[in-house]
Each structure stands twice: as structure tokens, then as C-alpha cells.
Tab-separated table of C-alpha atoms in Angstrom:
chain	number	residue	atom	x	y	z
A	31	MET	CA	0.000	0.000	0.000
A	32	ASP	CA	0.938	3.625	-0.507
A	33	ILE	CA	-0.201	5.463	2.636
A	34	LEU	CA	-0.488	9.158	3.479
A	35	PHE	CA	-0.178	9.827	7.226
A	36	ILE	CA	-1.419	13.260	8.299
A	37	ASN	CA	-0.476	14.664	11.691
A	38	ALA	CA	0.226	17.872	13.565
A	39	ASN	CA	3.126	19.500	15.422
A	40	LEU	CA	2.697	17.961	18.891
A	41	TYR	CA	4.683	15.175	20.575
A	42	GLY	CA	1.579	13.655	22.140
A	43	HIS	CA	-0.021	13.210	18.726
A	44	ILE	CA	3.023	12.024	16.772
A	45	ASN	CA	4.853	9.756	19.254
A	46	PRO	CA	2.005	7.207	19.549
A	47	THR	CA	2.002	6.698	15.755
A	48	LEU	CA	5.690	5.942	15.275
A	49	GLY	CA	5.459	2.229	16.081
A	50	LEU	CA	2.628	1.812	13.580
A	51	VAL	CA	4.625	3.595	10.880
A	52	LYS	CA	7.590	1.329	11.575
A	53	LYS	CA	5.429	-1.804	11.268
A	54	LEU	CA	3.801	-0.599	8.050
A	55	VAL	CA	7.192	0.070	6.456
A	56	LYS	CA	8.509	-3.293	7.661
A	57	ARG	CA	5.582	-4.982	5.897
A	58	GLY	CA	6.684	-3.343	2.651
A	59	HIS	CA	4.260	-0.420	2.545
A	60	GLN	CA	5.263	3.108	1.546
A	61	VAL	CA	4.364	5.767	4.096
A	62	SER	CA	4.431	9.509	3.381
A	63	TYR	CA	4.149	11.422	6.663
A	64	PHE	CA	2.836	14.999	6.670
A	65	CYS	CA	3.846	16.898	9.823
A	66	SER	CA	5.931	19.851	11.003
A	67	GLU	CA	9.713	20.021	10.522
A	68	PRO	CA	10.803	19.334	14.154
A	69	PHE	CA	9.447	15.781	13.788
A	70	SER	CA	10.957	15.045	10.382
A	71	GLU	CA	13.834	13.002	11.797
A	72	GLN	CA	11.539	10.918	13.989
A	73	VAL	CA	9.309	9.871	11.103
A	74	THR	CA	12.168	9.256	8.664
A	75	ASN	CA	13.886	7.098	11.281
A	76	MET	CA	10.782	4.880	11.110
A	77	GLY	CA	11.284	4.550	7.341
A	78	ALA	CA	8.656	7.059	6.204
A	79	LYS	CA	9.027	9.850	3.675
A	80	TRP	CA	8.548	13.215	5.370
A	81	ILE	CA	6.321	15.894	3.809
A	82	GLY	CA	6.664	19.307	5.441
A	83	TYR	CA	4.257	22.142	6.091
A	84	SER	CA	3.982	25.117	3.758
A	85	ASN	CA	4.987	28.600	4.871
A	86	ASN	CA	1.278	29.437	5.008
A	87	LEU	CA	0.536	26.705	7.527
A	88	GLU	CA	3.626	27.515	9.589
A	89	ALA	CA	2.502	31.153	9.718
A	90	PHE	CA	-0.934	30.052	10.922
A	91	LEU	CA	0.578	27.967	13.732
A	92	LYS	CA	2.730	30.870	14.898
A	93	GLY	CA	0.062	33.557	14.657
A	94	TYR	CA	-3.155	31.833	15.682
A	95	GLN	CA	-5.124	33.406	18.538
A	96	PRO	CA	-8.397	32.013	19.956
A	97	THR	CA	-11.381	34.339	20.265
A	98	ASP	CA	-12.048	33.216	23.867
A	99	ARG	CA	-10.766	30.742	26.472
A	100	HIS	CA	-13.590	28.244	27.012
A	101	PRO	CA	-11.709	24.890	27.123
A	102	PHE	CA	-13.931	22.896	24.739
A	103	TYR	CA	-14.840	25.699	22.348
A	104	MET	CA	-11.196	26.788	22.224
A	105	LEU	CA	-10.164	23.262	21.175
A	106	MET	CA	-12.899	23.103	18.533
A	107	GLU	CA	-12.058	26.574	17.245
A	108	TYR	CA	-8.411	25.613	16.843
A	109	MET	CA	-9.253	22.285	15.176
A	110	LEU	CA	-11.551	23.938	12.666
A	111	SER	CA	-9.217	26.872	11.987
A	112	TYR	CA	-6.373	24.418	11.472
A	113	ASP	CA	-8.486	22.273	9.120
A	114	GLU	CA	-9.444	25.323	7.092
A	115	VAL	CA	-5.770	26.065	6.430
A	116	VAL	CA	-4.493	22.505	6.063
A	117	LEU	CA	-7.182	20.983	3.804
A	118	PRO	CA	-5.968	22.714	0.599
A	119	GLU	CA	-2.454	21.412	1.285
A	120	ILE	CA	-3.705	17.876	1.843
A	121	GLN	CA	-5.809	18.041	-1.313
A	122	ASP	CA	-2.742	19.146	-3.269
A	123	ILE	CA	-0.707	16.214	-1.897
A	124	ILE	CA	-3.508	13.759	-2.737
A	125	ASN	CA	-3.903	15.121	-6.266
A	126	LYS	CA	-0.188	14.687	-6.999
A	127	ASN	CA	0.013	11.089	-5.729
A	128	GLN	CA	-1.912	7.833	-5.784
A	129	PHE	CA	-2.570	6.728	-2.220
A	130	ASP	CA	-4.363	3.562	-1.150
A	131	MET	CA	-5.123	4.851	2.340
A	132	ILE	CA	-5.080	8.033	4.389
A	133	ILE	CA	-4.392	7.835	8.137
A	134	CYS	CA	-5.037	11.169	9.789
A	135	ASP	CA	-4.876	12.505	13.322
A	136	SER	CA	-8.380	12.742	14.760
A	137	TYR	CA	-7.837	16.304	16.019
A	138	PHE	CA	-5.516	17.765	13.404
A	139	GLY	CA	-6.022	15.747	10.248
A	140	GLY	CA	-9.313	16.934	8.797
A	141	GLY	CA	-10.613	13.361	8.670
A	142	CYS	CA	-14.302	14.203	8.941
A	143	PHE	CA	-13.962	16.450	5.863
A	144	LEU	CA	-11.634	14.173	3.886
A	145	LYS	CA	-14.224	11.393	3.970
A	146	HIS	CA	-16.364	13.644	1.762
A	147	LEU	CA	-13.537	14.945	-0.428
A	148	THR	CA	-11.883	11.729	-1.578
A	149	LYS	CA	-12.724	8.122	-2.378
A	150	ILE	CA	-9.530	6.999	-0.634
A	151	PRO	CA	-10.240	5.082	2.624
A	152	VAL	CA	-9.793	7.375	5.635
A	153	VAL	CA	-8.540	5.945	8.931
A	154	CYS	CA	-8.515	8.150	12.038
A	155	SER	CA	-5.605	8.018	14.482
A	156	HIS	CA	-6.937	8.855	17.975
A	157	SER	CA	-4.124	10.238	20.111
A	158	SER	CA	-6.517	10.727	23.028
A	159	PHE	CA	-9.745	9.015	24.061
A	160	ALA	CA	-11.920	7.866	21.172
A	161	MET	CA	-15.369	9.261	21.979
A	162	SER	CA	-18.819	8.702	20.550
A	163	LYS	CA	-20.083	12.138	21.584
A	164	THR	CA	-18.870	15.479	22.868
A	165	PRO	CA	-18.255	15.846	26.620
A	166	LEU	CA	-20.782	18.693	26.819
A	167	PRO	CA	-24.543	18.672	27.450
A	168	GLU	CA	-26.576	19.305	24.285
A	169	ARG	CA	-27.668	22.762	25.460
A	170	MET	CA	-24.034	23.925	25.264
A	171	LEU	CA	-23.931	23.094	21.553
A	172	VAL	CA	-27.019	25.137	20.662
A	173	PRO	CA	-26.147	28.187	18.512
A	174	GLY	CA	-26.172	31.376	20.559
A	175	PHE	CA	-25.058	29.717	23.793
A	176	HIS	CA	-21.557	31.229	23.610
A	177	PRO	CA	-19.822	33.609	21.140
A	178	GLN	CA	-16.877	31.236	20.698
A	179	LEU	CA	-19.282	28.397	19.887
A	180	ASP	CA	-20.897	30.597	17.247
A	181	ASN	CA	-17.483	31.290	15.724
A	182	CYS	CA	-16.844	27.536	15.549
A	183	ASN	CA	-20.106	27.044	13.666
A	184	GLN	CA	-19.225	29.904	11.327
A	185	ILE	CA	-15.875	28.297	10.417
A	186	LEU	CA	-17.568	24.916	9.973
A	187	ARG	CA	-20.189	26.350	7.610
A	188	ARG	CA	-17.445	28.115	5.644
A	189	ILE	CA	-15.474	24.891	5.142
A	190	CYS	CA	-18.553	22.895	4.135
A	191	LYS	CA	-19.618	25.576	1.673
A	192	LYS	CA	-16.147	25.800	0.112
A	193	TYR	CA	-15.987	22.063	-0.554
A	194	THR	CA	-19.701	21.608	-1.277
A	195	ILE	CA	-20.158	19.250	1.660
A	196	GLU	CA	-23.506	18.730	3.356
A	197	GLU	CA	-23.112	20.689	6.592
A	198	LEU	CA	-21.520	18.630	9.352
A	199	THR	CA	-22.128	19.013	13.076
A	200	LEU	CA	-19.518	20.017	15.636
A	201	GLU	CA	-19.990	16.602	17.224
A	202	GLU	CA	-19.019	14.904	13.948
A	203	VAL	CA	-15.885	17.043	13.770
A	204	PHE	CA	-14.969	16.341	17.393
A	205	THR	CA	-15.538	12.569	17.370
A	206	SER	CA	-13.759	12.217	13.996
A	207	LYS	CA	-14.886	8.720	13.144
A	208	GLY	CA	-13.065	7.228	10.172
A	209	ASP	CA	-13.823	4.128	8.114
A	210	LEU	CA	-11.501	2.495	10.647
A	211	ASN	CA	-10.090	4.035	13.821
A	212	ILE	CA	-6.820	3.394	15.637
A	213	VAL	CA	-6.735	4.029	19.393
A	214	TYR	CA	-3.458	3.994	21.363
A	215	THR	CA	-4.776	2.496	24.561
A	216	THR	CA	-6.924	-0.418	25.713
A	217	ARG	CA	-10.693	-0.606	25.308
A	218	ASN	CA	-10.978	-0.774	29.096
A	219	PHE	CA	-9.050	2.452	29.731
A	220	ASN	CA	-10.707	4.230	26.817
A	221	GLY	CA	-14.163	3.571	28.244
A	222	ASP	CA	-17.269	4.703	26.281
A	223	ALA	CA	-19.434	1.651	25.613
A	224	ASN	CA	-20.199	2.878	22.082
A	225	ILE	CA	-16.530	2.687	21.061
A	226	GLN	CA	-16.040	-0.951	20.132
A	227	GLU	CA	-14.311	-3.293	17.722
A	228	PRO	CA	-14.305	-3.940	14.793
A	229	THR	CA	-14.298	-0.310	13.591
A	230	TYR	CA	-12.018	0.729	16.473
A	231	LEU	CA	-8.626	-0.984	16.670
A	232	PHE	CA	-7.079	-0.764	20.136
A	233	ASN	CA	-3.282	-0.726	19.892
A	234	GLY	CA	-1.979	0.181	23.291
A	235	PRO	CA	0.989	2.594	23.385
A	236	SER	CA	3.806	2.340	20.816
A	237	ILE	CA	6.483	1.406	23.330
A	238	GLU	CA	8.698	-0.362	20.817
A	239	SER	CA	9.336	2.785	18.789
A	240	ARG	CA	10.271	4.800	21.871
A	241	GLN	CA	13.334	2.882	22.971
A	242	GLU	CA	15.391	5.998	23.583
A	243	GLU	CA	19.138	5.903	23.943
A	244	SER	CA	19.899	6.371	27.622
A	245	CYS	CA	23.055	7.804	29.120
A	246	LEU	CA	21.590	7.637	32.625
A	247	ASP	CA	23.381	5.688	35.301
A	248	LEU	CA	20.363	4.021	36.877
A	249	SER	CA	22.593	2.319	39.431
A	250	VAL	CA	22.480	5.551	41.479
A	251	ILE	CA	18.932	4.619	42.495
A	252	GLY	CA	20.147	1.666	44.514
A	253	SER	CA	17.374	0.153	46.646
A	254	ARG	CA	15.509	3.453	47.001
A	255	LYS	CA	12.001	4.068	45.677
A	256	LEU	CA	12.091	5.994	42.385
A	257	ILE	CA	9.884	9.057	41.867
A	258	TYR	CA	9.614	10.350	38.305
A	259	ILE	CA	8.318	13.886	37.696
A	260	SER	CA	7.417	15.295	34.282
A	261	LEU	CA	4.847	17.805	33.041
A	262	GLY	CA	5.321	16.767	29.416
A	263	SER	CA	7.039	18.621	26.602
A	264	LEU	CA	4.734	21.581	25.915
A	265	ASN	CA	3.539	23.396	29.066
A	266	THR	CA	6.691	23.198	31.176
A	267	ASP	CA	7.181	26.742	32.466
A	268	PHE	CA	6.612	25.880	36.142
A	269	THR	CA	9.772	26.913	37.971
A	270	ASP	CA	7.970	27.300	41.310
A	271	PHE	CA	6.542	23.784	41.040
A	272	TYR	CA	9.964	22.300	40.328
A	273	LYS	CA	11.350	24.113	43.376
A	274	MET	CA	8.433	22.722	45.375
A	275	CYS	CA	9.363	19.198	44.288
A	276	ILE	CA	12.930	19.764	45.447
A	277	ALA	CA	11.658	21.004	48.817
A	278	ALA	CA	9.282	18.037	49.105
A	279	PHE	CA	11.751	15.230	48.406
A	280	SER	CA	15.157	16.739	49.158
A	281	ASP	CA	17.540	14.339	50.918
A	282	LEU	CA	14.818	11.776	51.709
A	283	ASN	CA	15.247	8.066	51.080
A	284	TYR	CA	13.908	8.337	47.523
A	285	TYR	CA	15.607	8.955	44.214
A	286	VAL	CA	13.970	11.558	41.965
A	287	TYR	CA	14.267	12.022	38.215
A	288	MET	CA	12.688	15.312	37.142
A	289	SER	CA	12.249	16.474	33.539
A	290	ILE	CA	11.715	20.254	33.332
A	291	GLY	CA	11.457	20.888	29.577
A	292	LYS	CA	12.995	23.747	27.611
A	293	ARG	CA	11.181	26.673	29.252
A	294	CYS	CA	13.043	26.430	32.533
A	295	ASP	CA	16.769	26.122	33.182
A	296	VAL	CA	18.265	23.940	35.912
A	297	SER	CA	20.281	26.948	37.070
A	298	GLN	CA	17.006	28.629	38.137
A	299	LEU	CA	16.276	25.917	40.692
A	300	GLY	CA	19.084	26.582	43.148
A	301	GLU	CA	21.161	23.832	44.738
A	302	ILE	CA	20.220	20.382	43.458
A	303	PRO	CA	20.039	17.673	46.170
A	304	GLN	CA	22.147	14.547	45.787
A	305	ASN	CA	19.057	12.355	45.418
A	306	PHE	CA	17.854	14.295	42.325
A	307	THR	CA	18.675	14.149	38.622
A	308	ILE	CA	17.138	17.136	36.827
A	309	LYS	CA	17.375	17.672	33.064
A	310	SER	CA	15.421	19.416	30.320
A	311	TYR	CA	14.851	16.007	28.753
A	312	LEU	CA	14.950	12.501	30.203
A	313	PRO	CA	14.353	9.091	28.537
A	314	GLN	CA	10.838	8.577	29.858
A	315	ILE	CA	10.329	4.936	28.957
A	316	GLU	CA	13.662	3.911	30.449
A	317	ILE	CA	12.727	5.608	33.725
A	318	LEU	CA	9.144	4.327	33.783
A	319	LYS	CA	10.505	0.779	33.678
A	320	ARG	CA	11.947	1.436	37.138
A	321	ALA	CA	9.610	4.082	38.574
A	322	ASP	CA	7.474	3.510	41.685
A	323	VAL	CA	5.389	6.686	41.228
A	324	PHE	CA	4.923	9.076	38.316
A	325	ILE	CA	3.981	12.697	39.093
A	326	THR	CA	2.484	13.755	35.771
A	327	HIS	CA	0.421	16.335	33.885
A	328	ALA	CA	-1.801	13.402	32.822
A	329	GLY	CA	-1.044	13.658	29.125
A	330	PHE	CA	-2.736	10.740	27.356
A	331	ASN	CA	0.466	9.368	25.859
A	332	SER	CA	2.460	9.580	29.108
A	333	VAL	CA	-0.331	7.945	31.100
A	334	ASN	CA	-0.574	5.019	28.692
A	335	GLU	CA	3.177	4.513	28.837
A	336	ALA	CA	3.082	4.537	32.645
A	337	LEU	CA	0.215	2.047	32.699
A	338	TYR	CA	2.148	-0.203	30.313
A	339	PHE	CA	4.786	-0.516	33.046
A	340	GLY	CA	2.299	-0.621	35.937
A	341	VAL	CA	3.333	2.699	37.510
A	342	PRO	CA	0.836	4.444	39.866
A	343	MET	CA	0.291	8.092	38.999
A	344	PHE	CA	-0.130	11.376	40.839
A	345	ALA	CA	-1.994	13.495	38.276
A	346	LEU	CA	-1.764	17.285	38.158
A	347	PRO	CA	-3.722	18.103	34.974
A	348	LEU	CA	-3.093	21.465	33.343
A	349	VAL	CA	-5.029	21.779	30.057
A	350	ASN	CA	-7.358	20.145	27.525
A	351	ASP	CA	-7.984	16.374	27.776
A	352	GLN	CA	-5.604	16.028	30.722
A	353	TYR	CA	-8.560	16.602	33.047
A	354	MET	CA	-10.499	13.751	31.401
A	355	VAL	CA	-7.457	11.478	31.584
A	356	ALA	CA	-6.937	12.290	35.263
A	357	LYS	CA	-10.622	11.637	35.972
A	358	ARG	CA	-10.359	8.256	34.257
A	359	LEU	CA	-7.259	7.396	36.285
A	360	THR	CA	-8.944	8.102	39.580
A	361	SER	CA	-12.238	6.417	38.634
A	362	MET	CA	-10.293	3.226	37.835
A	363	LYS	CA	-8.183	3.635	41.008
A	364	LEU	CA	-4.923	3.773	39.062
A	365	GLY	CA	-3.696	6.898	40.806
A	366	ILE	CA	-4.721	10.129	42.474
A	367	CYS	CA	-5.463	13.630	41.187
A	368	GLU	CA	-4.971	17.048	42.775
A	369	ASP	CA	-5.142	20.680	41.720
A	370	MET	CA	-1.712	22.099	40.939
A	371	LYS	CA	-2.785	25.460	42.403
A	372	GLU	CA	-3.401	23.883	45.806
A	373	MET	CA	-0.055	22.107	46.029
A	374	SER	CA	2.606	22.787	48.648
A	375	ALA	CA	5.789	20.869	49.381
A	376	GLY	CA	4.156	19.231	52.399
A	377	ILE	CA	0.999	18.179	50.550
A	378	LEU	CA	3.016	16.915	47.598
A	379	ARG	CA	5.251	14.818	49.851
A	380	ASP	CA	2.401	13.413	51.948
A	381	LYS	CA	0.207	12.537	48.966
A	382	THR	CA	3.125	10.892	47.152
A	383	GLU	CA	4.093	8.825	50.194
A	384	ASN	CA	0.478	7.712	50.617
A	385	LEU	CA	0.426	6.671	46.975
A	386	LEU	CA	3.686	4.752	47.345
A	387	ALA	CA	2.114	2.825	50.217
A	388	ASP	CA	-1.222	2.125	48.471
A	389	VAL	CA	-1.213	-1.604	47.678
A	390	GLU	CA	-4.640	-1.563	45.996
A	391	ILE	CA	-3.636	1.094	43.453
A	392	LYS	CA	-0.387	-0.734	42.704
A	393	GLU	CA	-2.232	-3.999	42.107
A	394	ARG	CA	-4.703	-2.291	39.768
A	395	CYS	CA	-1.824	-0.699	37.850
A	396	MET	CA	-0.194	-4.099	37.422
A	397	GLN	CA	-3.481	-5.517	36.107
A	398	SER	CA	-3.697	-2.590	33.700
A	399	SER	CA	-0.108	-3.297	32.633
A	400	LEU	CA	-1.073	-6.848	31.656
A	401	ASP	CA	-4.062	-5.491	29.712
A	402	MET	CA	-1.822	-2.991	27.902
A	403	LYS	CA	0.748	-5.636	26.985
A	404	ASN	CA	-1.919	-8.044	25.763
A	405	THR	CA	-3.494	-5.290	23.655
A	406	ALA	CA	-0.245	-4.054	22.096
A	407	ASN	CA	-0.337	-5.903	18.783
A	408	LEU	CA	0.668	-3.586	15.969
A	409	GLU	CA	1.119	-6.528	13.590
A	410	GLN	CA	-2.576	-7.350	13.942
A	411	THR	CA	-3.525	-3.723	13.340
A	412	VAL	CA	-1.455	-3.626	10.158
A	413	LEU	CA	-3.124	-6.827	8.933
A	414	ARG	CA	-6.545	-5.312	9.607
A	415	LEU	CA	-5.615	-2.235	7.574
A	416	GLU	CA	-4.357	-4.402	4.722
A	417	ASP	CA	-7.479	-6.571	4.743
A	418	TYR	CA	-9.698	-3.509	4.710
A	419	VAL	CA	-8.036	-1.954	1.674
A	420	ASN	CA	-7.816	-5.283	-0.166
A	421	GLY	CA	-11.503	-5.877	0.511
A	422	LEU	CA	-12.390	-2.518	-1.001
A	423	LYS	CA	-10.285	-3.249	-4.095
A	424	GLU	CA	-11.908	-6.651	-4.552
A	425	GLY	CA	-15.341	-5.080	-4.278
A	426	ASN	CA	-14.698	-2.688	-7.150
């Protein structure tokens, strides 16, 4: 097959797909991967051909401003604004090539529109929960409820009119259901009884593709419990929180690895205790293999990786779907969740120590780990994709 993979400019959306790309290439398929330049090396290392963004799309990403700050409407407004800019580029790529399948990110791939614009099979790649409906009550989707909602509907009508598509609903855009759908977790963790096989293929996280080279000397941990702290790769400007972590765990009988991202420098944190390793980037999977607790922003990708290794989590959600992920964690008793704004060194230490001692949560995480490992079957997913396309060809 000749496959076009469409994605965005975010680690949490691209990293989960890399294992699938690797498996597709290994099976002899050609994969062209459309994403932003910082991820070009990652996708080419998997054997794909990289297709970069135009200057027009790059300018949109740099200059975009939402009209308001309502969490759901802001996400929808960005998705639709992004689709409006990216669809002409995708159409141009499709017109210049002969693809057998399009796999597109459910948030930033325009899948709900592409289904109406091409006869090529469209598969949606769900980098967060696959959902059958929006997480809002119906009254909050009625035109006139909120100015930002009305702007979303205006953009949606504009796109549908431009491409002569029967007007779609915001729910159709948000749920982004493709002919087939790939989900990077287990059916159990995803939840939503309406999201089921065979149209949804549950992969689990792409651990194989994330075997980072590690220069860490993990022997420094010794017999101590290992606490891993990371707020992801995007929203990392939390110098006061990192200082709080140092105050909470300094010189205790734990070892702490803390990733602080590129928006904070280690030099801003003062004296670093001997039981800490603090860097802008750390090999997350290598650490999660050894971690006893993960203090996390509850990003979907990070949570799935932690569950793969059975690590209990202390969730401090910051934006977007992180709140839904944290809620799912706590409802399944796989960790705890607190408000970052209410944290202090004492609360952070006490809550973490309680979590380290919680046998029930640890047992549930280990059960979830088995579920993740049993689900992680990229070979089967690739075969399903092949069978689907071959079936369509035979039917013509």
C-alpha cells in the first residue's frame, strides 16, 4: 500500500504513531508522513518519507489566537481553523500522488472532511480518548449559547460551503470517526461503551518505537524508591513547582528524576540535592521501567506509557484532555489527582508517600499493565488495515 499519514506539530499526537509507521514500512508499505519540521527526523527514522508544512501553515501555527478561552470551544475553534488552512495542502498532496489509504490525526487531520472529499479510505488516528459524543450537554452546543461556539459554527459552515459538503455538526468534527479508527490504549481504559471493535482498533501505546538511547546511570537509584516527575514537553514553564518538588523530596530516602522541559533552566532551581537528577529532557520509557510513582500532567500518551509498566500516577492536569485522563485514572483507582494550584511541598510529599504505600492502586496498575501488553499488537492492526483496503479493491 501507498499510505499518506497526516499529523500535527505535537509530541503527544506524533509519538504514539511511530510504532505503527515502523510496522507498516517493515511490511513493505510506503508511508508519506505529513507533519511539522521538528518531527521530520523521527518519522524518517521509522522509514517514512517526510512531507513538510507550507509557509502558510507555519505562519498560521505561529500567529493563531483564539477568540475566547472556554476549554472545549477553544479546542474546537483551533481544530476547525487548522483544518481550514491545512485541507488545501492535503488536497494538493492527494492530487499529486496515488494513495491507497489516508491515516489522519483525529484532532488535526481533517478526517471528517476528507471522507467527503476523496474516495480513498480514511482511517482516524486517535491520540486521546476515542469518543462517541462530545463531553458537553446538548444545550451547550445550541447556537447562541456562547460567542466562541458561534465562531466555531461559522468556520464549519465556511469549510462545508467551500468544498460543497452537506453541513456537518460540531460533534461529527470532534468525534472524527473514520472508516476504521486506531486508538493507542486499551478498550478498558478508553471507556465509552459505544466505542467498540471492529471499527475501532485498540493498539496500546507504541512502546517499541520509543526505545530511547539512555546515558543515565540508573545504578544511582540503589534500593531506594524511584519518583519520576514530568509535566510533558509543551507546558513546562513551572519553575515554582519544580522548586516545590525539590523542597518536598530533598535528601529523603527516595531517588527523583525530574524532567523540566525547555522553558526552565536547571540553574534557576538553586542547589540540586544529591538524590535528584534534573534535566530538560529525560528518557521517559527507560525511567518508567523502574519508577514507583509518576507525578504527571496526565497527558494521554504519558499515562498510557506509565500504565504499560504498571506505575501508579499522581496526576496534576493542566489543560485540555488532561482533566479527562486524570478523571479516568482516579475512577479506575490507578492513581490520584490534585489541583496544581493547591499544592505545597508538604501536601506533595504526603500525597506521594500515601500513593507509594497504596497496595490496591499498585495492584490495579499491574493488572492494567497486563491489559496494555496483551493489547499491544501492531502486527494485527497492520493486517486489519491491509485486509480492509484489499476488501475494497476486490469489491470494485
